[in-house]
Amino acid sequence: MASGMQEKQYTPSLLSFFVYNPTFGPREGEEEKKILFYHPSDVEKNEKIRNVGLCEAIVQFTRTFCPTKPAKSLHTQKNRQFFFEPEDNFWIVMVVRNPMIEKPNKDGKPPTVEYQEEEILDTVYGAVVRECYSMYKLFNGTFGRAMEAGGVELLIQKLEKFFYRYLQTLHLQSCDLLDVFGGISFFPLDKMTYLKIQSFVNRVEESLDLIKYTAFLYNDQLIWSGLEQDDMRILYKYLTTSLFPRHSEPELAGRDSPLRPEVAGNLLHYGRFLTGPTNLKDPEAKFRFPKIFVSTDDGYEELHLIVYKVRQTSVELTRDFCEQLDGLVGPQLTLLASDICEQFTINRRISGPDKEPQFKFIYFNHMNLAEKSTIHMRKTASVCLTSVHPDLMKILGDINCDFARVDEDEEIIVKAMTDYWVVGKKSDQRELYVILNQKNANLIEVNEEVKRLCATQFNNIFFLD
Amino acid sequence: MGEEHYLELCESPVQFEHASNVNNVFFDEANKQVFAVRSGGATGVVVKGPEDKSSVAFRMDDKGEVKCIKFSIGNKILAVQRTSKSVDFINFIPDYPHTEFTQECKTKNASVLGFCWTNWNEIVFITDQGIEFYQVFPDKRSLKLLKSQSINVNWYQYCPETAVILLSTTVQGNILQPFAFRNGTMSKMSKFEIELPVVPKPAKLSLSERDIAMATMEGACKKSHVLKLNTTGKFALNIVDNLVVVHHQSSQTSLIFDIKLKDPDCAVNTHQPVLPARSIHPYRIPLSGVGDRSVKLPPTVNLLQDKGKLMDFLLRRRDCKMVILSVCSQILEGGEKGSLPVVATVFDKLNQVYKEYLEAEQTYTVAMESGPSRGSAAQKRPVRTQAVIDQSDMYTHVLSSFTERKGVSHKFIIAVLMEYIRSLNQFQITVQHYLYELVIKTLVQHNLFYMLHQFLQYHVLSDSKPLACLLLSLESTYPPAHQLSLDMLKRLSTANDEIVEVLLSKQQVLGALRFIRSVGGHDNVSARKFLDAAQQTGDQMLFYTVFRSFQQRNQRLRGSPNFNPGEHCEEHVVHFKQLFGDQALMKPSTV
């Protein structure tokens, strides 16, 4: 066959994304009022109205069967739609085109398109939609808040401003199980260094009143969060997938080691701000920090996000002012960073050299959102690389769906097509997925292997065999 | 506004009739006694000491003006010097002859400068030409010369605690020769020189006894220390509670020096006064008084602004514990901005001393256990001074009340607790459970569960069974506490029974069974406990599984699937038969 006649594979992609509120245009002829945001914006008005109307109808219709749990997704041959109602009557809908294979035909006939309807997972993309909303809320507060402040106009404005940029950063082709978890990677640290960090954070917060909460990260991994878990989860996502990569990509250009070796830098180079002014000495510098919204006992509070970085360590400080902070935090943090860096090197020496990890696994704990993956390479703003085939990732996703269905502890072992074994274990609130590549292994051997992994990696937690 | 005085006389100073032309007053440093001699003793001698017991009153014949009068230790023998050639003795031992007897000094043409009792019956005469060491035989009313030494003496000083006499020799008087006395022996110690600020020409006596003070201080201070007085005039020295107190006569104030307190601004061994000059707490004395001085610690607290230095100062004082604890409370109470670094410094200083004591204690214990045979020097049990402030002191007197105080931000409370735990960890001191409990209590009170979770995740709160149980009790308010607790029990590795109990209470019967099997405890667990739990779930298949599993165990262990009567599983067998029929029971294998 000629080279030009090869099959062409298309990954899932975003077809459309819209936000509507059915109560804003209940009467006929006013349907357009319901639509608060529509991507792509160049779609013809009537088509927008038709699509929104269809979603409304499906949700309404399915509600009759189960009033508490309306439909979450709609599967069609060409695409899949995800419905999410984050606030009363506000709906977010994301339409994803199914992956497809284009098979060229002879004799100049148009190519045959084969849609792979079952390749994408509801859980994964459902999580993506929810995350879109959380991210919006982090920077803008709730929809309701915008409505109170400036009515529909303001809300439309805010949605436009936020999602226009945000949707460009969605990479639907590389979404997987980790998006379902939305976990946080914690940096392993000994007690003493951890206490020193505590002490540092407390001192900073004590001497600078304006600081409300502090989070402490090293190497994209969380060490301390003063924010509540849910807020930290989305902030962590923002920092590690958007803010940090944007700032470190130039530094790390050409490197893509999954272990992210520490950047050799001298300690005299203190920290810098990742949000706000880039150079404090610059008299023209603008002291503006992004606002974020976090939950409190009674509603939400509005804060400023200040990210300050020394080498791989970052501290997020909220609320505004700077030089004082720079003077106080800079030197101390530099010192701490070198302490932690030492630990990091020790950890690495223990875990062995940079070679491929022995086990490919993903671990997640629902209780503290701790996640650990030896499958995923360095996350950048643009891609999230995995070291295994998407088919295997799909199996992981499927197992996760099975786990979600029941409360009990379970274990699932799957033999994949390509000599791989995939093992999923669920114990209490923890999930572990292991991918083994042992050609002629049998079930018993695979089971033994996983036991061995648990004994080495998870011996300090209660994880049932 | 009253000035704060940090020096005071002791509570009951010795009071006596003031000196006059008919009343001579003498003070004996060794016995701390004041002698009031009226009319040469003819109209009475009143002796008063720091305690009432040591007070005596008697009369003696007036044989001339008394120059010096002192009791031997224990008020056994009284020595009176009236001339420059001899000393008279009177027995105060009951049943011994009371007639006076006299001893002239042995050296020809020497005049007696004074004398010192070094024991109840041993006395040293100091003459301008040397010293003579005698033993007194009160029964025979005579003395025997034990030893003597020829040396030119300008003046002398005696330190009763160590029984050392210091002689000033040479023309300028700045070469000092110490002699030590003990049990009838006299030993010459190495002499030393006091540098004179100006060497006079022609040479004349330039150092007087007023310039010297002798005292015993803890630890070895090899080289002398220089005290910066920053003022001129007449001074007197005193040592109180390891502090050098310099009394300045003209300004009537006293300066305190702590020679162990290092001042980074000064060259080594040069000391600035620790506290601003203050006078001794005025005491209304109707007649005349002499008393032991003591350092009052509480007022020092406000005079020393640097809390780290203050701690260094306090930690070396005798009765410091309560003062230190109250200083801690005070720092926390103030809640001033930027007090956390101060809190950290103070905690570190306290824990440093605490750790040293713990280590000494441990070394001692180890030495004791290994038997007294080894190690020639007998180990002394380390003394626990007041400066050792342990976790329970801190908890009882400072932290527990601090955490309950109203109006203190919970952020600050937690920061302080964490700072204390950090400091303990830094000195590798095992943190006591009640501190963790305090942390948890505070966090729970303010709904800071996520913070608690993170602390546990990084093992800041060390694993223990009590802590695991405490976590279990939090489960209803914070469900993840269950997982945290189980993890902790697992890590302890001695809590398998507890884990089983927890799982069974959650009706996770299979989980419990799998767990106990994985740790190899399956053969020893009580079948009844598991069957009870399985029956309670109401899940018939679960009951079947658990029941069969134990039947198999019985078969394996005893060759029969039946339960022993001791296992009390009769009702479960009945229940099983009701549910599944007789034939479902496992039959004894017929192999």
XYZ file of N, CA and C in Angstrom, chain A residues 75-80 98-99 113-117:
39
model
N -24.334 9.866 25.210
C -23.421 9.238 24.254
C -24.055 9.220 22.876
N -23.352 9.716 21.907
C -23.817 9.568 20.525
C -22.671 8.975 19.712
N -22.946 8.714 18.483
C -21.905 8.075 17.663
C -20.699 8.987 17.497
N -20.976 10.258 17.202
C -19.866 11.152 16.895
C -19.284 11.846 18.116
N -20.123 12.100 19.091
C -19.587 12.830 20.238
C -20.250 12.438 21.550
N -19.728 13.052 22.577
C -20.263 12.790 23.909
C -20.466 14.120 24.611
N -15.759 12.186 19.729
C -15.140 10.882 19.964
C -13.876 10.736 19.137
N -12.912 9.961 19.654
C -11.732 9.702 18.824
C -12.177 8.926 17.579
N -14.839 7.159 7.866
C -14.524 7.570 9.230
C -15.155 6.597 10.209
N -14.304 6.125 11.104
C -14.781 5.159 12.093
C -14.703 5.801 13.477
N -15.828 6.069 14.090
C -15.813 6.676 15.436
C -15.628 5.605 16.498
N -14.746 5.909 17.460
C -14.534 4.944 18.552
C -15.343 5.405 19.756
N -16.610 5.030 19.731
C -17.552 5.565 20.724
C -17.214 5.198 22.156
